[in-house]
Amino acid sequence: MIGGELVREARRRAGLTQGELAERAETTQSAIARLESGRTSPSFEQVERLIKLCGFSMIVELATYDDSDLVQAKANLHRGDPAARLEHMANVTNKWRALQREVRGA
Amino acid sequence: MPDFDPAKIMAVLAKHKVQCVYIGGSAAALQGSPIPTEDVDIVPAADKDNWVRLSAALKELDAKVRAVELDEPLPFDHDADSLALSRIWNLTTRFGDLDITQVPAGTQGYDDLKRDALDMEVAGVRICVASLADIVRSKEAAGRDKDRRALPVLRELLAMQLREKTGRPPAGPRPSRKKSD
């Protein structure tokens, strides 16, 4: 997770503009814009401070890294256009439903 | 239960010129998410004309109310005014489930989501899809188990999009053959 994206998420959830957050943080709107877009890399402490200024606290936890969903996501991204991805997802859903019906009927 | 065909739901909404932003699992699937979902989620523009168009589209979709306590989906009579009264409608249609939410968790509704939404063509119709960042924002705020399950891969996809924009290297794990402690 890029820290700037987390700041953007907190700011938008709080309904703040970049200018309003900048005012609270005693910095400039352009500094917030650079940070959110990933053009500058904030420190962990900076991210935590900005998130607090949006009215949130950051809870950090460690979990075992598992890339199985990401591998499938990458396959989806190579699946052509968005319509093909949607069709694939609907097919998966319908196949699971059919399997569930079969199991219930067995 | 009908086969889930989200593209057909989108086609009917587009045919009636319903202004909405697609959000949730189907919107995430359009952007690469591998998490299956069984419904289409929309956030409609909240003006009177749009509610009129949405009501017409729901009639064509033969939309009915779905709820855990109902044995069968409940037919309901609706118009622009009655649709606008409820912040959330959980419906089932001829092509699968459709959820209508005026203000999804963590957002300020249609105008907020429209700002960064993507314009996509799906099965021949133009649709407006919430950005991955906004889908993550909404799921994070909703905090349901199924949302939490989807968040890690959505965040990874979002990070991939940002890396493509900024050219920064991935921040994933670097497996080492040596144990350092």
mmCIF file of N, CA and C in Angstrom, chain A residues 1-2 5-6 8-9 12-15 36-41 65 69-70 72-74 76-77 81-83 85-86 89-90 92-94 96-97 100-101, chain B residues 1-4 6 10 26 29-34 37-38 106 108 112 115-116 120 133-134 136-137 140-141 149 153 155-158 160 162 166 168 173:
data_model
loop_
_atom_site.group_PDB
_atom_site.id
_atom_site.type_symbol
_atom_site.label_atom_id
_atom_site.label_comp_id
_atom_site.label_asym_id
_atom_site.label_seq_id
_atom_site.Cartn_x
_atom_site.Cartn_y
_atom_site.Cartn_z
ATOM 1 N N MET A 1 0.846 -1.191 0.000
ATOM 2 C CA MET A 1 0.000 0.000 0.000
ATOM 3 C C MET A 1 0.877 1.235 0.000
ATOM 4 N N ILE A 2 0.668 2.096 -0.935
ATOM 5 C CA ILE A 2 1.423 3.332 -0.974
ATOM 6 C C ILE A 2 0.786 4.304 0.021
ATOM 7 N N GLU A 5 -1.756 6.922 -0.987
ATOM 8 C CA GLU A 5 -3.097 6.439 -1.325
ATOM 9 C C GLU A 5 -3.949 6.290 -0.068
ATOM 10 N N LEU A 6 -3.281 5.869 1.020
ATOM 11 C CA LEU A 6 -3.991 5.736 2.293
ATOM 12 C C LEU A 6 -4.429 7.110 2.812
ATOM 13 N N ARG A 8 -5.065 9.706 0.920
ATOM 14 C CA ARG A 8 -6.165 10.132 0.054
ATOM 15 C C ARG A 8 -7.480 9.487 0.501
ATOM 16 N N GLU A 9 -7.403 8.170 0.802
ATOM 17 C CA GLU A 9 -8.602 7.447 1.230
ATOM 18 C C GLU A 9 -9.184 8.069 2.506
ATOM 19 N N ARG A 12 -10.707 11.563 1.720
ATOM 20 C CA ARG A 12 -11.990 11.500 1.010
ATOM 21 C C ARG A 12 -13.091 10.982 1.932
ATOM 22 N N ARG A 13 -12.736 10.004 2.794
ATOM 23 C CA ARG A 13 -13.748 9.509 3.744
ATOM 24 C C ARG A 13 -14.177 10.607 4.693
ATOM 25 N N ALA A 14 -13.249 11.500 5.028
ATOM 26 C CA ALA A 14 -13.573 12.603 5.942
ATOM 27 C C ALA A 14 -14.286 13.741 5.216
ATOM 28 N N GLY A 15 -14.347 13.656 3.885
ATOM 29 C CA GLY A 15 -15.010 14.704 3.116
ATOM 30 C C GLY A 15 -14.210 15.998 3.067
ATOM 31 N N GLU A 36 -0.205 12.361 -2.320
ATOM 32 C CA GLU A 36 -1.300 11.436 -2.665
ATOM 33 C C GLU A 36 -1.069 10.764 -4.016
ATOM 34 N N SER A 37 -0.439 11.469 -4.925
ATOM 35 C CA SER A 37 -0.254 10.903 -6.264
ATOM 36 C C SER A 37 0.952 9.975 -6.345
ATOM 37 N N GLY A 38 1.734 9.886 -5.251
ATOM 38 C CA GLY A 38 2.892 9.004 -5.250
ATOM 39 C C GLY A 38 4.151 9.680 -5.793
ATOM 40 N N ARG A 39 4.054 10.973 -6.089
ATOM 41 C CA ARG A 39 5.249 11.670 -6.602
ATOM 42 C C ARG A 39 6.262 11.923 -5.488
ATOM 43 N N THR A 40 5.787 12.001 -4.242
ATOM 44 C CA THR A 40 6.712 12.005 -3.106
ATOM 45 C C THR A 40 6.321 10.861 -2.184
ATOM 46 N N SER A 41 7.304 10.305 -1.489
ATOM 47 C CA SER A 41 7.051 9.175 -0.591
ATOM 48 C C SER A 41 7.063 9.646 0.845
ATOM 49 N N TYR A 65 1.945 -13.270 4.062
ATOM 50 C CA TYR A 65 1.764 -12.821 2.681
ATOM 51 C C TYR A 65 1.202 -13.967 1.840
ATOM 52 N N ASP A 69 -4.696 -14.529 -4.579
ATOM 53 C CA ASP A 69 -5.696 -13.656 -5.207
ATOM 54 C C ASP A 69 -5.047 -12.737 -6.239
ATOM 55 N N LEU A 70 -3.835 -12.298 -5.927
ATOM 56 C CA LEU A 70 -3.157 -11.378 -6.843
ATOM 57 C C LEU A 70 -2.777 -12.080 -8.150
ATOM 58 N N GLN A 72 -4.470 -14.444 -9.534
ATOM 59 C CA GLN A 72 -5.722 -14.488 -10.320
ATOM 60 C C GLN A 72 -6.061 -13.110 -10.889
ATOM 61 N N ALA A 73 -5.779 -12.077 -10.094
ATOM 62 C CA ALA A 73 -6.065 -10.713 -10.569
ATOM 63 C C ALA A 73 -5.214 -10.396 -11.796
ATOM 64 N N LYS A 74 -3.944 -10.806 -11.752
ATOM 65 C CA LYS A 74 -3.067 -10.536 -12.894
ATOM 66 C C LYS A 74 -3.558 -11.286 -14.137
ATOM 67 N N ASN A 76 -6.632 -11.948 -14.717
ATOM 68 C CA ASN A 76 -7.799 -11.174 -15.172
ATOM 69 C C ASN A 76 -7.374 -9.964 -15.993
ATOM 70 N N LEU A 77 -6.300 -9.320 -15.566
ATOM 71 C CA LEU A 77 -5.853 -8.123 -16.290
ATOM 72 C C LEU A 77 -5.384 -8.475 -17.696
ATOM 73 N N ASP A 81 -10.545 -7.135 -22.421
ATOM 74 C CA ASP A 81 -11.245 -5.921 -22.011
ATOM 75 C C ASP A 81 -12.110 -6.153 -20.765
ATOM 76 N N PRO A 82 -12.630 -5.069 -20.165
ATOM 77 C CA PRO A 82 -13.456 -5.201 -18.957
ATOM 78 C C PRO A 82 -14.648 -6.132 -19.147
ATOM 79 N N ALA A 83 -15.248 -6.131 -20.336
ATOM 80 C CA ALA A 83 -16.416 -6.993 -20.567
ATOM 81 C C ALA A 83 -16.035 -8.464 -20.421
ATOM 82 N N ARG A 85 -13.654 -9.629 -18.552
ATOM 83 C CA ARG A 85 -13.449 -9.894 -17.113
ATOM 84 C C ARG A 85 -14.786 -10.091 -16.408
ATOM 85 N N LEU A 86 -15.755 -9.256 -16.759
ATOM 86 C CA LEU A 86 -17.081 -9.348 -16.133
ATOM 87 C C LEU A 86 -17.742 -10.679 -16.493
ATOM 88 N N MET A 89 -16.184 -13.436 -14.486
ATOM 89 C CA MET A 89 -16.650 -13.421 -13.101
ATOM 90 C C MET A 89 -18.066 -14.004 -13.008
ATOM 91 N N ALA A 90 -18.928 -13.623 -13.954
ATOM 92 C CA ALA A 90 -20.305 -14.138 -13.923
ATOM 93 C C ALA A 90 -20.319 -15.647 -14.164
ATOM 94 N N VAL A 92 -17.939 -17.751 -13.374
ATOM 95 C CA VAL A 92 -17.462 -18.396 -12.137
ATOM 96 C C VAL A 92 -18.611 -18.451 -11.123
ATOM 97 N N THR A 93 -19.301 -17.335 -10.966
ATOM 98 C CA THR A 93 -20.427 -17.286 -10.018
ATOM 99 C C THR A 93 -21.485 -18.329 -10.385
ATOM 100 N N ASN A 94 -21.824 -18.392 -11.670
ATOM 101 C CA ASN A 94 -22.872 -19.330 -12.098
ATOM 102 C C ASN A 94 -22.435 -20.785 -11.952
ATOM 103 N N TRP A 96 -20.342 -21.881 -9.636
ATOM 104 C CA TRP A 96 -20.434 -22.190 -8.205
ATOM 105 C C TRP A 96 -21.878 -22.467 -7.793
ATOM 106 N N ARG A 97 -22.793 -21.652 -8.331
ATOM 107 C CA ARG A 97 -24.210 -21.867 -8.004
ATOM 108 C C ARG A 97 -24.667 -23.244 -8.460
ATOM 109 N N GLN A 100 -23.342 -25.802 -6.147
ATOM 110 C CA GLN A 100 -24.068 -25.787 -4.874
ATOM 111 C C GLN A 100 -25.429 -26.474 -5.033
ATOM 112 N N ARG A 101 -26.104 -26.221 -6.172
ATOM 113 C CA ARG A 101 -27.401 -26.883 -6.408
ATOM 114 C C ARG A 101 -27.213 -28.397 -6.472
ATOM 115 N N MET B 1 -33.642 -19.157 -9.070
ATOM 116 C CA MET B 1 -32.724 -18.019 -9.193
ATOM 117 C C MET B 1 -32.164 -17.959 -10.620
ATOM 118 N N PRO B 2 -32.289 -16.808 -11.276
ATOM 119 C CA PRO B 2 -31.793 -16.727 -12.664
ATOM 120 C C PRO B 2 -30.272 -16.729 -12.706
ATOM 121 N N ASP B 3 -29.725 -17.134 -13.861
ATOM 122 C CA ASP B 3 -28.282 -17.010 -14.030
ATOM 123 C C ASP B 3 -27.888 -15.555 -13.882
ATOM 124 N N PHE B 4 -26.749 -15.339 -13.280
ATOM 125 C CA PHE B 4 -26.265 -13.972 -13.071
ATOM 126 C C PHE B 4 -25.658 -13.453 -14.379
ATOM 127 N N PRO B 6 -24.525 -9.854 -15.346
ATOM 128 C CA PRO B 6 -24.416 -8.420 -15.028
ATOM 129 C C PRO B 6 -24.426 -7.522 -16.258
ATOM 130 N N MET B 10 -26.635 -4.075 -16.903
ATOM 131 C CA MET B 10 -26.020 -2.812 -17.328
ATOM 132 C C MET B 10 -26.644 -2.310 -18.628
ATOM 133 N N SER B 26 -18.727 -6.101 -8.670
ATOM 134 C CA SER B 26 -18.772 -6.144 -10.141
ATOM 135 C C SER B 26 -17.875 -5.060 -10.741
ATOM 136 N N ALA B 29 -14.453 -6.261 -10.417
ATOM 137 C CA ALA B 29 -14.160 -7.320 -11.403
ATOM 138 C C ALA B 29 -13.813 -6.715 -12.759
ATOM 139 N N LEU B 30 -14.475 -5.644 -13.122
ATOM 140 C CA LEU B 30 -14.185 -4.971 -14.394
ATOM 141 C C LEU B 30 -12.740 -4.481 -14.433
ATOM 142 N N GLN B 31 -12.165 -4.265 -13.224
ATOM 143 C CA GLN B 31 -10.802 -3.737 -13.150
ATOM 144 C C GLN B 31 -9.803 -4.793 -12.712
ATOM 145 N N GLY B 32 -10.214 -6.084 -12.783
ATOM 146 C CA GLY B 32 -9.266 -7.166 -12.554
ATOM 147 C C GLY B 32 -9.457 -7.968 -11.290
ATOM 148 N N SER B 33 -10.352 -7.565 -10.392
ATOM 149 C CA SER B 33 -10.517 -8.322 -9.150
ATOM 150 C C SER B 33 -10.947 -9.758 -9.433
ATOM 151 N N PRO B 34 -10.323 -10.737 -8.761
ATOM 152 C CA PRO B 34 -10.707 -12.140 -8.966
ATOM 153 C C PRO B 34 -11.790 -12.605 -7.996
ATOM 154 N N THR B 37 -18.641 -12.254 -7.302
ATOM 155 C CA THR B 37 -19.729 -11.569 -6.609
ATOM 156 C C THR B 37 -21.039 -11.978 -7.263
ATOM 157 N N GLU B 38 -22.133 -11.786 -6.557
ATOM 158 C CA GLU B 38 -23.416 -12.244 -7.084
ATOM 159 C C GLU B 38 -24.380 -11.098 -7.301
ATOM 160 N N GLY B 106 -18.464 5.459 3.564
ATOM 161 C CA GLY B 106 -17.174 6.091 3.285
ATOM 162 C C GLY B 106 -17.165 7.048 2.114
ATOM 163 N N GLN B 108 -19.539 10.213 -0.306
ATOM 164 C CA GLN B 108 -20.614 11.208 -0.219
ATOM 165 C C GLN B 108 -21.626 11.019 -1.359
ATOM 166 N N ASP B 112 -19.502 12.496 -5.574
ATOM 167 C CA ASP B 112 -18.186 12.164 -5.007
ATOM 168 C C ASP B 112 -17.527 11.043 -5.829
ATOM 169 N N ARG B 115 -16.501 11.833 -9.725
ATOM 170 C CA ARG B 115 -15.307 12.656 -9.952
ATOM 171 C C ARG B 115 -14.125 11.837 -10.494
ATOM 172 N N ASP B 116 -13.876 10.664 -9.916
ATOM 173 C CA ASP B 116 -12.726 9.855 -10.358
ATOM 174 C C ASP B 116 -13.154 8.600 -11.114
ATOM 175 N N MET B 120 -16.233 3.262 -19.223
ATOM 176 C CA MET B 120 -15.881 1.970 -19.849
ATOM 177 C C MET B 120 -16.964 1.546 -20.825
ATOM 178 N N ALA B 133 -9.649 3.032 -6.186
ATOM 179 C CA ALA B 133 -9.398 3.726 -4.914
ATOM 180 C C ALA B 133 -10.713 3.983 -4.187
ATOM 181 N N ASP B 134 -11.742 4.352 -4.935
ATOM 182 C CA ASP B 134 -13.032 4.629 -4.294
ATOM 183 C C ASP B 134 -13.743 3.342 -3.871
ATOM 184 N N VAL B 136 -12.144 0.687 -2.817
ATOM 185 C CA VAL B 136 -11.422 0.338 -1.586
ATOM 186 C C VAL B 136 -11.915 1.203 -0.428
ATOM 187 N N ARG B 137 -12.055 2.505 -0.689
ATOM 188 C CA ARG B 137 -12.531 3.432 0.355
ATOM 189 C C ARG B 137 -13.879 2.972 0.895
ATOM 190 N N GLU B 140 -13.562 -0.466 2.773
ATOM 191 C CA GLU B 140 -12.881 -0.264 4.060
ATOM 192 C C GLU B 140 -13.856 0.314 5.085
ATOM 193 N N ALA B 141 -14.653 1.278 4.653
ATOM 194 C CA ALA B 141 -15.603 1.916 5.573
ATOM 195 C C ALA B 141 -16.746 0.973 5.936
ATOM 196 N N ARG B 149 -12.383 -9.364 3.158
ATOM 197 C CA ARG B 149 -11.782 -10.455 2.393
ATOM 198 C C ARG B 149 -11.245 -9.937 1.049
ATOM 199 N N VAL B 153 -6.381 -7.858 -2.044
ATOM 200 C CA VAL B 153 -6.080 -7.930 -3.484
ATOM 201 C C VAL B 153 -6.472 -6.622 -4.183
ATOM 202 N N ARG B 155 -6.245 -3.684 -2.839
ATOM 203 C CA ARG B 155 -5.158 -2.744 -2.533
ATOM 204 C C ARG B 155 -3.928 -3.044 -3.400
ATOM 205 N N GLU B 156 -3.666 -4.329 -3.627
ATOM 206 C CA GLU B 156 -2.522 -4.702 -4.492
ATOM 207 C C GLU B 156 -2.761 -4.206 -5.911
ATOM 208 N N LEU B 157 -3.987 -4.389 -6.404
ATOM 209 C CA LEU B 157 -4.311 -3.912 -7.760
ATOM 210 C C LEU B 157 -4.159 -2.394 -7.848
ATOM 211 N N LEU B 158 -4.594 -1.723 -6.795
ATOM 212 C CA LEU B 158 -4.483 -0.262 -6.752
ATOM 213 C C LEU B 158 -3.016 0.159 -6.749
ATOM 214 N N MET B 160 -0.592 -1.539 -7.973
ATOM 215 C CA MET B 160 -0.065 -1.802 -9.323
ATOM 216 C C MET B 160 -0.391 -0.644 -10.257
ATOM 217 N N LEU B 162 -0.917 2.445 -9.435
ATOM 218 C CA LEU B 162 -0.115 3.619 -9.070
ATOM 219 C C LEU B 162 1.334 3.450 -9.521
ATOM 220 N N THR B 166 3.531 6.000 -11.677
ATOM 221 C CA THR B 166 4.694 6.713 -11.141
ATOM 222 C C THR B 166 6.017 6.059 -11.535
ATOM 223 N N ARG B 168 7.373 3.615 -9.987
ATOM 224 C CA ARG B 168 8.102 3.110 -8.814
ATOM 225 C C ARG B 168 8.138 1.579 -8.814
ATOM 226 N N PRO B 173 7.361 -8.671 -1.079
ATOM 227 C CA PRO B 173 8.400 -9.310 -0.289
ATOM 228 C C PRO B 173 9.593 -9.706 -1.147
#
